[in-house]
């Protein structure tokens, strides 16, 4: 798949994940020809809009989200918008990443499973949060989404110590919220990719990474960068984007 189409597939997948997270909080979003948007403020770390194609209309996009409440954010999936006229500033830049389905399967010493009940999801969320106070972001309603798979890597004693969220779409599986309590991404990626290969052996894996260290870690586990994205924030005191 050409890189431009990979980026479009990754952007659509990520927008579908943002929509699922918003629905779990009782918030409806809307998919249009150029973007996904939510008219009310989305959950912490999640954008109010995600562009789906290059060259989206920035003025039209800005009218479909709430810019009156501080913290509105836009995921500019192709890093090609100028939202300064609408009152936004660049918060961060990142790279979409891709790992082909044909890449060698990763193996891990950790057992893994998919969270299927509220107690397991709660244990995963507390491990992901690691004491930051935001574990309630992952609500039981998320378990009702058939395309969302919360992957839990467990120690020999059964404790959740690593994981991620996998979001399945038609062409790719997207990975987000990768974590390990010890060892960072190099400890997390093997169990996450082992789980993804077991669940979706024919689908390429996509996601995105901020910063050279996290990008380098992803590269060590078979990913390559395929295109830039940019996060715009309407207020310097608003939320960060996941």
XYZ file of C-alpha atoms in Angstrom:
242
model
C 0.000 0.000 0.000
C 1.499 3.426 -0.952
C 2.434 5.621 2.010
C -0.272 8.193 1.240
C -2.948 5.507 1.392
C -1.394 4.070 4.540
C -1.633 7.464 6.213
C -5.273 7.790 5.154
C -6.012 4.316 6.527
C -4.212 5.164 9.781
C -6.059 8.477 10.113
C -9.440 6.841 9.540
C -8.588 4.106 12.035
C -7.517 6.653 14.634
C -10.665 8.697 14.099
C -12.757 5.563 14.618
C -10.916 4.920 17.889
C -11.496 8.528 19.024
C -15.176 8.111 18.140
C -15.384 4.890 20.183
C -13.759 6.530 23.201
C -16.127 9.495 22.907
C -19.172 7.208 22.670
C -18.084 5.444 25.843
C -18.385 8.848 27.542
C -21.829 9.485 26.043
C -20.563 11.879 23.363
C -21.624 11.608 19.735
C -19.285 12.522 16.887
C -19.856 12.779 13.158
C -17.915 11.458 10.178
C -17.872 13.705 7.139
C -16.102 13.507 3.801
C -13.038 15.356 5.136
C -12.973 14.779 8.883
C -14.437 13.331 12.044
C -15.652 15.972 14.496
C -17.302 16.168 17.905
C -19.409 19.216 18.726
C -18.835 18.883 22.507
C -15.548 18.593 24.372
C -14.087 15.102 24.045
C -12.443 13.038 26.829
C -9.049 14.003 28.219
C -6.211 13.335 25.738
C -8.597 12.946 22.768
C -9.045 15.450 19.912
C -12.255 17.197 18.943
C -11.512 16.610 15.256
C -9.404 14.291 13.098
C -8.819 15.014 9.419
C -9.370 12.054 7.088
C -8.014 13.360 3.774
C -5.324 15.827 2.727
C -6.396 19.411 2.146
C -9.363 19.528 4.514
C -11.110 22.901 4.768
C -9.846 24.431 8.058
C -12.591 27.052 8.295
C -15.368 24.489 7.866
C -13.717 22.151 10.362
C -13.496 24.876 13.014
C -17.252 25.542 12.785
C -18.075 21.939 13.717
C -16.246 21.863 17.065
C -16.609 23.852 20.284
C -13.932 26.541 20.312
C -15.657 28.589 23.016
C -14.577 26.229 25.813
C -10.797 26.154 26.414
C -8.968 23.064 25.226
C -10.307 22.338 21.740
C -7.787 20.285 19.770
C -7.475 19.056 16.187
C -5.483 16.119 14.873
C -4.176 17.357 11.520
C -3.494 13.922 10.073
C -1.476 15.152 7.089
C 0.248 18.127 8.743
C -1.092 20.341 5.966
C -3.552 22.689 7.701
C -3.088 26.249 8.900
C -5.473 26.755 11.809
C -3.939 29.968 13.131
C -6.736 32.092 11.703
C -9.201 30.017 13.745
C -7.238 30.715 16.945
C -5.197 27.505 17.149
C -1.497 26.999 17.710
C 0.678 23.929 17.122
C 0.882 21.773 20.249
C 3.007 18.889 18.965
C 4.156 16.991 15.909
C 4.439 13.246 15.401
C 4.873 10.535 12.790
C 2.425 7.898 11.655
C 4.067 4.476 11.835
C 3.381 1.233 9.965
C 4.375 -2.402 10.453
C 3.469 -4.768 7.582
C 1.436 -7.884 8.275
C 4.280 -9.882 6.716
C 6.786 -8.725 9.371
C 8.187 -11.469 11.571
C 5.846 -12.219 14.454
C 6.998 -10.798 17.750
C 7.126 -13.078 20.780
C 6.971 -12.236 24.467
C 7.503 -14.019 27.761
C 4.355 -12.369 29.112
C 0.939 -13.964 28.919
C -1.728 -11.712 27.440
C -5.479 -11.501 27.169
C -8.184 -9.104 25.995
C -10.084 -7.267 28.721
C -13.633 -8.577 28.561
C -15.237 -7.412 31.791
C -15.244 -4.234 33.904
C -12.908 -5.620 36.577
C -10.226 -6.572 34.031
C -10.607 -3.226 32.282
C -10.245 -1.435 35.630
C -7.055 -3.362 36.437
C -5.675 -2.507 32.992
C -6.615 1.170 33.337
C -4.902 1.492 36.721
C -1.740 -0.087 35.305
C -1.881 2.215 32.257
C -2.448 5.245 34.480
C 0.305 4.313 36.972
C -0.966 6.646 39.658
C -1.688 9.740 37.539
C -5.355 9.835 38.552
C -6.940 9.324 35.124
C -7.798 5.610 35.177
C -11.543 6.431 34.989
C -10.980 7.598 31.405
C -11.533 3.961 30.342
C -15.165 3.242 31.127
C -16.979 -0.123 31.003
C -19.027 1.112 28.022
C -15.861 0.787 25.941
C -16.207 -2.992 26.207
C -19.362 -2.774 24.059
C -17.410 -1.579 21.022
C -16.772 -4.598 18.738
C -13.713 -3.019 17.078
C -11.872 -2.156 20.325
C -9.543 -4.655 22.011
C -7.864 -3.714 25.300
C -4.707 -5.852 25.413
C -3.344 -6.794 28.837
C 0.129 -8.283 29.301
C 0.404 -10.107 32.625
C 3.198 -11.092 34.964
C 3.578 -14.692 36.121
C 1.431 -13.727 39.105
C -1.386 -12.445 36.889
C -0.844 -8.719 37.444
C -1.287 -6.379 34.440
C 2.146 -4.882 33.766
C 1.966 -3.933 30.064
C -0.583 -3.362 27.366
C -2.186 -1.226 24.694
C -5.456 -0.652 22.877
C -5.940 -2.255 19.468
C -8.563 -0.758 17.159
C -9.565 -2.897 14.194
C -10.738 -1.392 10.925
C -11.165 -2.794 7.423
C -7.575 -2.305 6.219
C -5.417 -1.948 9.345
C -5.291 -2.435 13.082
C -4.327 0.670 15.043
C -2.344 0.598 18.280
C -2.499 3.309 20.943
C -1.891 3.734 24.690
C 1.151 1.438 24.654
C 2.677 1.084 28.129
C 4.821 -1.089 30.380
C 5.294 -0.506 34.094
C 8.987 -1.316 33.734
C 11.241 -1.193 30.697
C 9.323 1.346 28.611
C 8.211 0.682 25.030
C 10.868 -1.970 24.433
C 9.194 -4.035 27.153
C 5.675 -3.250 25.900
C 5.961 -3.769 22.152
C 6.791 -7.509 22.189
C 3.673 -8.506 24.143
C 1.475 -6.017 22.250
C 2.647 -7.275 18.856
C 2.364 -10.895 19.982
C -1.267 -10.208 20.870
C -1.988 -8.302 17.657
C -0.453 -11.016 15.487
C -2.551 -13.612 17.272
C -5.761 -11.638 16.838
C -5.217 -10.083 13.388
C -2.509 -12.050 11.519
C -3.374 -10.599 8.088
C -3.663 -6.914 8.989
C -0.841 -4.335 8.926
C -0.355 -2.414 12.179
C -0.413 1.383 12.376
C -0.146 4.042 15.042
C 1.811 7.207 15.703
C 4.652 8.293 17.948
C 5.893 11.565 19.420
C 9.609 12.122 19.924
C 12.748 10.472 18.637
C 13.078 7.962 21.501
C 9.606 6.463 21.080
C 9.970 6.492 17.287
C 13.303 4.695 17.553
C 11.763 2.093 19.882
C 8.969 1.445 17.381
C 11.554 1.069 14.607
C 13.366 -1.576 16.661
C 10.143 -3.574 16.612
C 9.517 -3.472 12.874
C 7.744 -0.145 12.322
C 8.648 2.542 9.804
C 7.489 6.175 9.692
C 5.101 6.858 6.811
C 4.065 10.499 7.240
C 3.788 13.444 9.613
C 0.823 14.598 11.661
C 0.313 17.684 13.768
C -1.804 18.475 16.836
C -3.337 21.946 17.068
C -4.635 23.388 20.346
C -7.056 26.282 20.708
C -5.790 27.191 24.187
C -2.337 26.762 25.754
C -4.053 25.620 28.950
C -6.158 22.831 27.465
C -5.773 19.081 27.317
C -3.002 17.089 25.760
C -3.693 14.638 22.936
C -3.317 10.898 23.048
